[in-house]
GROMACS .gro file of C-alpha atoms in nm:
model
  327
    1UNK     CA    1  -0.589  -6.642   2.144
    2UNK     CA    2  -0.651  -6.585   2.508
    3UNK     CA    3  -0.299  -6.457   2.552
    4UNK     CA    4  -0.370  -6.174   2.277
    5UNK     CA    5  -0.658  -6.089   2.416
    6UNK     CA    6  -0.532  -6.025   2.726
    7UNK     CA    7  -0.227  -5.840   2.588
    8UNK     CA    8  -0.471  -5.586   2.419
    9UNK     CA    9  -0.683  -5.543   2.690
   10UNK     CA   10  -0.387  -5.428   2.917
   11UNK     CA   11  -0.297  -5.217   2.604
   12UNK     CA   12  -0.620  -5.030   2.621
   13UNK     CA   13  -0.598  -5.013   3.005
   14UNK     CA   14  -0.310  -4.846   3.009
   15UNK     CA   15  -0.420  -4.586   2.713
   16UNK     CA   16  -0.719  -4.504   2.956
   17UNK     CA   17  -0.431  -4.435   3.222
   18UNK     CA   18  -0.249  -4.180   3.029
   19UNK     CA   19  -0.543  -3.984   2.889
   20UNK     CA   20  -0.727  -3.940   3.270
   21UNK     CA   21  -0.361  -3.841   3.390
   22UNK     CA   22  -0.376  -3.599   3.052
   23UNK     CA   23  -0.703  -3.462   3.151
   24UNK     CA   24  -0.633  -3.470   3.521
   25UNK     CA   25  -0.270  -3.205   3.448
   26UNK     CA   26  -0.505  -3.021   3.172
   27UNK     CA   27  -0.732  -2.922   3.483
   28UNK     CA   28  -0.509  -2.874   3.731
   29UNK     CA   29  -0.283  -2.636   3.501
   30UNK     CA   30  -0.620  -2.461   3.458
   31UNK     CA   31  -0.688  -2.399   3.829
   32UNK     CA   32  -0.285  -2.311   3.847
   33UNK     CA   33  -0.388  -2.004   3.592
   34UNK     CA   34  -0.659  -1.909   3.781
   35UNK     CA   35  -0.500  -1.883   4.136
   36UNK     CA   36  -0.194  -1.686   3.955
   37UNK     CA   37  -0.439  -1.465   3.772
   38UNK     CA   38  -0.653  -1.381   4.106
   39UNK     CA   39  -0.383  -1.212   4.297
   40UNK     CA   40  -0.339  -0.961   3.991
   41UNK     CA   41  -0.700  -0.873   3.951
   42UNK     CA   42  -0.702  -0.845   4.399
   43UNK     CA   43  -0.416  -0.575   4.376
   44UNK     CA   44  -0.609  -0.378   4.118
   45UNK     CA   45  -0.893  -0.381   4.311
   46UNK     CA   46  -0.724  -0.325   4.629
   47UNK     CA   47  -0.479  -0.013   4.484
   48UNK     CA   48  -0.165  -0.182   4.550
   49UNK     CA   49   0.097  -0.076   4.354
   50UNK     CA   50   0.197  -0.280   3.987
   51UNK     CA   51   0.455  -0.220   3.757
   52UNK     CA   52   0.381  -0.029   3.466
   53UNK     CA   53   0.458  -0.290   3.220
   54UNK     CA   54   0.229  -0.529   3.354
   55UNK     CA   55  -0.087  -0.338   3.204
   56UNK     CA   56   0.130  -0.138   2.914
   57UNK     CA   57   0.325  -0.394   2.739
   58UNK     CA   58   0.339  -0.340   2.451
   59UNK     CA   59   0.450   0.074   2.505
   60UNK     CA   60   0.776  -0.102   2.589
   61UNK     CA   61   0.929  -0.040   2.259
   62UNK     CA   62   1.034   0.322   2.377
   63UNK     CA   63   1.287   0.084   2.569
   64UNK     CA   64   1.472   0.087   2.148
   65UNK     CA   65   1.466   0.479   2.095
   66UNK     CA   66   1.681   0.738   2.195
   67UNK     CA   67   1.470   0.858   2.494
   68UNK     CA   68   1.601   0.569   2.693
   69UNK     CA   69   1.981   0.590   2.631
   70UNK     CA   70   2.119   0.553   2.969
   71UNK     CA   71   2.462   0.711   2.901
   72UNK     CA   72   2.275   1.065   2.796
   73UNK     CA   73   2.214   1.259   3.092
   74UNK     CA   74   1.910   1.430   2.940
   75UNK     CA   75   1.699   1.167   2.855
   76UNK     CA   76   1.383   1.040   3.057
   77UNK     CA   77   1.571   0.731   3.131
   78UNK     CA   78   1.806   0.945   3.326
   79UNK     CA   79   1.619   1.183   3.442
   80UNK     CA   80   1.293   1.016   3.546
   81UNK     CA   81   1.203   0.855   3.864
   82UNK     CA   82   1.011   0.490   3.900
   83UNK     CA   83   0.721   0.520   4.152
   84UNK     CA   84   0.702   0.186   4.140
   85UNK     CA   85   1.076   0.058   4.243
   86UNK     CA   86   1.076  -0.110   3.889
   87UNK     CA   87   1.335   0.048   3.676
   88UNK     CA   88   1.177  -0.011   3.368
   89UNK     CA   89   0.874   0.266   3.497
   90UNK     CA   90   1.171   0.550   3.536
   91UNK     CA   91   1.071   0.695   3.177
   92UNK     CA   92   0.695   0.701   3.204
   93UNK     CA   93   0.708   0.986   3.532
   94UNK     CA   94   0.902   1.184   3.346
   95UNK     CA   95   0.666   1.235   3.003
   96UNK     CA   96   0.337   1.175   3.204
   97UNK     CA   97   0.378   1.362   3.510
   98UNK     CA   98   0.313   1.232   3.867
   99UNK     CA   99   0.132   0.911   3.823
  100UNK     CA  100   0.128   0.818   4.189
  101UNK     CA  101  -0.282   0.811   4.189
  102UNK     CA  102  -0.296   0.644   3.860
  103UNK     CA  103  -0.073   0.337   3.978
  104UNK     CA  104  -0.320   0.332   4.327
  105UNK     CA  105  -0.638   0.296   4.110
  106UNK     CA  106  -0.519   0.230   3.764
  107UNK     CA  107  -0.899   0.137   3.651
  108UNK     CA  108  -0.970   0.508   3.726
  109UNK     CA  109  -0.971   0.751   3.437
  110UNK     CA  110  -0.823   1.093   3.444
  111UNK     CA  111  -0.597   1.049   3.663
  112UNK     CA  112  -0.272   1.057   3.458
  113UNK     CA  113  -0.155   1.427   3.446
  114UNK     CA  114  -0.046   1.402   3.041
  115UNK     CA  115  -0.208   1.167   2.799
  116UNK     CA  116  -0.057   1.179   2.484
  117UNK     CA  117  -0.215   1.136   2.146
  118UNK     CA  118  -0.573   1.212   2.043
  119UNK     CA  119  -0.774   1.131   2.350
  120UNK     CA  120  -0.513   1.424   2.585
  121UNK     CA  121  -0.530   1.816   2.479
  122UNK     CA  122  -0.257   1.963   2.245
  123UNK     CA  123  -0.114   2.220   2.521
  124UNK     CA  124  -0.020   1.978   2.789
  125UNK     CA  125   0.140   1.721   2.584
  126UNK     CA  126   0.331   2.011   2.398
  127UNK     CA  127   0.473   2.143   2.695
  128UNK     CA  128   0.567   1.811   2.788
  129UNK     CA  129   0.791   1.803   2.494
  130UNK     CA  130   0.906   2.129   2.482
  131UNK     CA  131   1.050   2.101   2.801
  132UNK     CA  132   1.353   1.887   2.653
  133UNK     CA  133   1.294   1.989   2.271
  134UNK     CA  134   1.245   2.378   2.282
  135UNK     CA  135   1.567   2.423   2.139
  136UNK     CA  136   1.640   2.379   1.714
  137UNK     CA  137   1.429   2.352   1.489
  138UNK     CA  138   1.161   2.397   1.751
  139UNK     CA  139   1.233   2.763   1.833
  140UNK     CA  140   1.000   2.868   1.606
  141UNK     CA  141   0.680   2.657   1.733
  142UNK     CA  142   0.498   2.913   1.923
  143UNK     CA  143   0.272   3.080   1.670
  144UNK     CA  144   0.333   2.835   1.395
  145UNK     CA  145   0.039   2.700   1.193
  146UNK     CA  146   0.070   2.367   1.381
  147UNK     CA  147   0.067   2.530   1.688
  148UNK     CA  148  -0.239   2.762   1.624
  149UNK     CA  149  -0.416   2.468   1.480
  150UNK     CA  150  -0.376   2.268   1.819
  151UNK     CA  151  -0.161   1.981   1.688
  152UNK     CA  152  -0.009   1.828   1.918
  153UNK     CA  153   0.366   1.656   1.897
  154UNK     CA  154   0.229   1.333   1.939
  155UNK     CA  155  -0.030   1.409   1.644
  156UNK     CA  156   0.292   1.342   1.422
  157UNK     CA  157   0.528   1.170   1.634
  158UNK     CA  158   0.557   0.841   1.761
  159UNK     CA  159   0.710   0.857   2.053
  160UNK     CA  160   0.721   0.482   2.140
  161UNK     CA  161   0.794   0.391   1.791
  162UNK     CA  162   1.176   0.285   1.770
  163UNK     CA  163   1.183   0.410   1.405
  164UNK     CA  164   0.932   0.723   1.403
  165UNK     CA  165   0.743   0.722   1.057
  166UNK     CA  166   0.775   1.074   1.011
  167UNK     CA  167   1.135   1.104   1.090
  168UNK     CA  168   1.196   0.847   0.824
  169UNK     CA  169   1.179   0.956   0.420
  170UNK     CA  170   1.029   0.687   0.291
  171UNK     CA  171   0.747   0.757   0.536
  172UNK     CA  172   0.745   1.111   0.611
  173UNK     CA  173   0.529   1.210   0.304
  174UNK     CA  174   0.229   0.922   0.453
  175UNK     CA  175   0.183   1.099   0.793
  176UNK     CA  176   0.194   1.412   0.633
  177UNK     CA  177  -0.101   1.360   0.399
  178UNK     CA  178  -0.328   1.263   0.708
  179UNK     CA  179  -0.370   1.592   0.717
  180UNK     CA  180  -0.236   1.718   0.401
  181UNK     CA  181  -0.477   1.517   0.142
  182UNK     CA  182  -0.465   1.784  -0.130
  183UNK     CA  183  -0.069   1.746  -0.160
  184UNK     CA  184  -0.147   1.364  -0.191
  185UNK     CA  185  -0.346   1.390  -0.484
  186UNK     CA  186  -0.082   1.691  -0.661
  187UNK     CA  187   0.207   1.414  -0.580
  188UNK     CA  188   0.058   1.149  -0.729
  189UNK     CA  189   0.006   1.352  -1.097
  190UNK     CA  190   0.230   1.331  -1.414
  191UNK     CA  191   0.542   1.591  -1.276
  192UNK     CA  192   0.628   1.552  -0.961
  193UNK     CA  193   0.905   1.603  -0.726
  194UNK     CA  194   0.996   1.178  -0.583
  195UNK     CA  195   0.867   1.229  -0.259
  196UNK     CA  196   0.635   0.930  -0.313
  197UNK     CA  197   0.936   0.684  -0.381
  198UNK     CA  198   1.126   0.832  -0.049
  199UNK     CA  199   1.430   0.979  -0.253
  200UNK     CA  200   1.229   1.362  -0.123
  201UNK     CA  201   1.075   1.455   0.177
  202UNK     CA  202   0.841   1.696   0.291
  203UNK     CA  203   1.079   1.827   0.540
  204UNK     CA  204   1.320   1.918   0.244
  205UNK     CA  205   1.121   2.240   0.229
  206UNK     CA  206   0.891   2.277   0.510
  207UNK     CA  207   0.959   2.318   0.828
  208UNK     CA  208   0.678   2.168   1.047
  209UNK     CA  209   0.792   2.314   1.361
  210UNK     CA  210   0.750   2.717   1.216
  211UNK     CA  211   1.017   2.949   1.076
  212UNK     CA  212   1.030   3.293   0.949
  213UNK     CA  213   0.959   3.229   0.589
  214UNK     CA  214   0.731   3.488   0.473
  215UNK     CA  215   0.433   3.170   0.362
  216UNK     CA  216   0.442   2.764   0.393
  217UNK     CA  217   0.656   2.747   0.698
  218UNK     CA  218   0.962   2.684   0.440
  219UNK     CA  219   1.308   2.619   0.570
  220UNK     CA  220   1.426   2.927   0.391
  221UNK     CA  221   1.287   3.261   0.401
  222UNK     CA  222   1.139   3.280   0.105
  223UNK     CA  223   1.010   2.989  -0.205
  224UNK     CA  224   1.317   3.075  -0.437
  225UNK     CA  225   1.572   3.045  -0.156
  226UNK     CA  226   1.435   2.703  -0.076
  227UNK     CA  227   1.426   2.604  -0.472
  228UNK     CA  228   1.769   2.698  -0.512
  229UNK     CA  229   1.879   2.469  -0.221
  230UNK     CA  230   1.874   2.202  -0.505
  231UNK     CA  231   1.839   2.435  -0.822
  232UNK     CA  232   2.101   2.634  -0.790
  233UNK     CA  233   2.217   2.645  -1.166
  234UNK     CA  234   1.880   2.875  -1.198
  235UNK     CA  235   1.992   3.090  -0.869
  236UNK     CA  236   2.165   3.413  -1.121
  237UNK     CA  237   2.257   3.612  -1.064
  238UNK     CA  238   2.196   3.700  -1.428
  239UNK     CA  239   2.305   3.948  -1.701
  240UNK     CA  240   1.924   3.929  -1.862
  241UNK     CA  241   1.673   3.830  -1.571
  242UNK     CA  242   1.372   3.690  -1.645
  243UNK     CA  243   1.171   3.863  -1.372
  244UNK     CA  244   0.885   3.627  -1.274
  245UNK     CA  245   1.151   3.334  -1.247
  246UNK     CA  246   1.363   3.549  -1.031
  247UNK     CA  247   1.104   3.678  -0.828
  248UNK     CA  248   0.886   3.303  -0.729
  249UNK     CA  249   0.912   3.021  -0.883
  250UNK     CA  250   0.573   2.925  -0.796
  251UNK     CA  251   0.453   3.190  -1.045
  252UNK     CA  252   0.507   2.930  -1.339
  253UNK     CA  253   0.559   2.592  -1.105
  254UNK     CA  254   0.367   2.396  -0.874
  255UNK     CA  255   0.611   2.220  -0.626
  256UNK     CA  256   0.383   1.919  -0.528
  257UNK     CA  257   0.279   1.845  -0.894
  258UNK     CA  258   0.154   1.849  -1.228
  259UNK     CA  259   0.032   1.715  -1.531
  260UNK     CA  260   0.272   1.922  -1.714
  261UNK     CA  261   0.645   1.893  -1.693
  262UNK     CA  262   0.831   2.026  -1.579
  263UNK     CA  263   0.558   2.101  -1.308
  264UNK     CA  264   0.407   2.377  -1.472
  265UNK     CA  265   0.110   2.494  -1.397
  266UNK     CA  266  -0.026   2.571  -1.716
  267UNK     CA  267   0.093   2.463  -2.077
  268UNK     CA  268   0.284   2.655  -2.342
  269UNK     CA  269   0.214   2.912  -2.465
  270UNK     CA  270  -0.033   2.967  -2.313
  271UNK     CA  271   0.134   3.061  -1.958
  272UNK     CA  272   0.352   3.273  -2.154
  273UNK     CA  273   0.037   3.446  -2.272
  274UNK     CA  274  -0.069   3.511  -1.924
  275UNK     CA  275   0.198   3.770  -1.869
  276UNK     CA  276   0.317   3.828  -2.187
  277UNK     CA  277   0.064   4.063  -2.446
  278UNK     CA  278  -0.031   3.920  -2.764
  279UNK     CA  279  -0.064   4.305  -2.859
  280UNK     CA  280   0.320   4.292  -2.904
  281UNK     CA  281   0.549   4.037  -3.006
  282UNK     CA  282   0.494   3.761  -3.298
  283UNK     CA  283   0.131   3.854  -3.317
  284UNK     CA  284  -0.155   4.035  -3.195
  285UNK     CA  285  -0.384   3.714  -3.175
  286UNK     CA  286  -0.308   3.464  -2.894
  287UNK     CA  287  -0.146   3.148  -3.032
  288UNK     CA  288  -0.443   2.820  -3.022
  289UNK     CA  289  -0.494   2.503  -3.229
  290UNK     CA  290  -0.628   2.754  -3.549
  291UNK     CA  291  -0.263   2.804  -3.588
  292UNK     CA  292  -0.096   2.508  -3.629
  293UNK     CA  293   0.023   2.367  -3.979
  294UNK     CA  294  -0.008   2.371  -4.236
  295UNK     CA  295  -0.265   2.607  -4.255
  296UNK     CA  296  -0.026   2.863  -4.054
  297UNK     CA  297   0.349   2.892  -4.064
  298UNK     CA  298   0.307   2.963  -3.705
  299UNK     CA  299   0.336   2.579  -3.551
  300UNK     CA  300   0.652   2.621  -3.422
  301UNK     CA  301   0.536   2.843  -3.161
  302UNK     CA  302   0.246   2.654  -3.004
  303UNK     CA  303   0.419   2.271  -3.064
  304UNK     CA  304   0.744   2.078  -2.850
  305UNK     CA  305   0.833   2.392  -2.599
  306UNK     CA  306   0.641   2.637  -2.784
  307UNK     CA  307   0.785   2.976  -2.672
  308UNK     CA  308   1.065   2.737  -2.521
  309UNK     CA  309   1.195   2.630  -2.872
  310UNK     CA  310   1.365   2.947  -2.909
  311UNK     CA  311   1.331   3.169  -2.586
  312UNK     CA  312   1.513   2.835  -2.444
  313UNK     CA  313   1.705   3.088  -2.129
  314UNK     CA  314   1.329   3.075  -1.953
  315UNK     CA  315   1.532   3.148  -1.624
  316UNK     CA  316   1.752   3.414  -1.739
  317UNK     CA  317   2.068   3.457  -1.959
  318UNK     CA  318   2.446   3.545  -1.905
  319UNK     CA  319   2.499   3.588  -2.254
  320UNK     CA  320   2.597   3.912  -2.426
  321UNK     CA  321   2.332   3.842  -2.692
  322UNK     CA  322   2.037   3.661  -2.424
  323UNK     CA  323   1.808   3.988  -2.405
  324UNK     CA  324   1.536   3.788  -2.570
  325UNK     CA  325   1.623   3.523  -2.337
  326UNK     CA  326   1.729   3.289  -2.666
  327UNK     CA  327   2.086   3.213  -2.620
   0.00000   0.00000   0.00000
């Protein structure tokens, strides 16, 4: 009995031995941390000179995108300068300006020449960018309704982002509506165009950078031209025009969305009847509900495609017989 009790008293000595050693490395790992962390905050306070990486981490994904591709001469990885003898900082010069005071007193603010995003003004960060990207589809900036609305690149853009949500069309259409909330609500109605499932974008037919299109900063010059990019079965030309179709397809559709299809912006007949005079024609009273059967043999014209069940050619005609637009 002795013997056992001996054995587990040496048992729980030595258990009392490994958890003081435990607590003893616990502590000293702890006053390890400490003595490495105190030279970092000294340097801060003293202005010597740290990396940029050591405060912005997790920027460091611009290290995945395009803007750091060694072998391209133009890009800030090639271009750009470190400050800091770390060649990981060579990009950040070269979008934010001269940094030198920054990386002296880095707790100091206003001291970095560009700041991009919403807390830095819309001019300096666009020149910024312009200064590599004038060129393309960014000729046309100056003057554009982005421009005069002081958005600024990085309002859309994100230029650490290896994939940039607004460069990709599944998630164009989401950075657009930030701004853009009425064209949110039109997409998400009965007709649309599938920009909401990524198989459309909104840079199919706008150009967010400006153009010359006479309204909506389109990529063509004017709606029709830009509709006919896809549509262009209903381009013509035709032997019997139908002139509002030829002349804006807005005039009957709404591009972002309905609750009519195809996208139209009011039902049949009744946009007919906007342009069309119910002194001539079938009748001299406008088709409604008082005419449908079978109290009037007039239900053909007001039910399915209404005016569309025989005018059928809404878009115009090539046939010899199509001046009514029915064949």
């Amino acid at each position: 009995m002795n013997q056992i009790i001996r054995k587990y008293r040496a048992a729980a000595a030595g258990l009392a031995l490994l958890i003081a050693s435990g607590l003893a490395g616990i502590a000293s790992a702890q006053t390890t941390q400490k003595e490495d962390a105190a030279p970092t905050r000294s340097r801060a306070d003293s202005g010597e000179i740290k990396s940029c990486v050591e405060c912005h981490e997790g920027f460091y994904a611009i290290a995945r995108t395009k803007h750091a591709v060694k072998g391209d001469a133009r890009t800030p990885e090639s271009t750009g300068k470190s400050l800091t003898g770390n060649p990981e900082d060579k990009m950040c010069s070269s979008c934010h300006g001269d940094l030198s005071a920054h990386l002296k007193t880095p707790r100091v603010k206003g001291l970095v020449p560009v700041v991009f995003g919403k807390k830095g003004s819309a001019e300096p960060q666009n020149e910024a960018c312009l200064g590599c990207h004038q060129s393309g589809s960014r000729i046309h900036w100056q003057g554009s309704k982005h421009e005069q609305t002081k958005q600024s690149c990085a309002s859309c853009h994100r230029l650490h982002a290896p994939k940039d949500p607004v460069m990709v069309a599944e998630t164009q259409a989401s950075v657009c509506f930030d701004c853009h909330k009425d064209r949110r609500a039109e997409l998400h109605r009965v007709s649309t165009h599938p920009t909401k499932n990524g198989f459309f974008s909104c840079s199919a037919c706008h150009a967010p950078h400006g153009s010359t299109a006479q309204r909506g900063s389109l990529q063509k010059n004017t709606v029709n031209e830009t509709c006919y990019t896809c549509h262009a079965q209903l381009r013509g030309p035709f032997l019997w025009e139908h002139r509002p179709s030829q002349d804006d397809c807005t005039n009957c559709h709404n591009p972002h969305g309905t609750n009519i299809a195809p996208m139209l912006k009011v039902r049949m007949p009744y946009l007919c009847q906007q342009c069309h005079s119910t002194a001539i024609g079938h009748s001299n009273v406008a088709f409604d509900g008082s005419t449908l059967a079978p109290t009037s043999g007039s239900a053909q014209r007001i039910l399915g495609n209404a005016c569309a069940n025989c005018h059928m050619k809404v878009h115009g005609s090539n046939h010899p017989s199509g001046a009514r637009l029915q064949r």
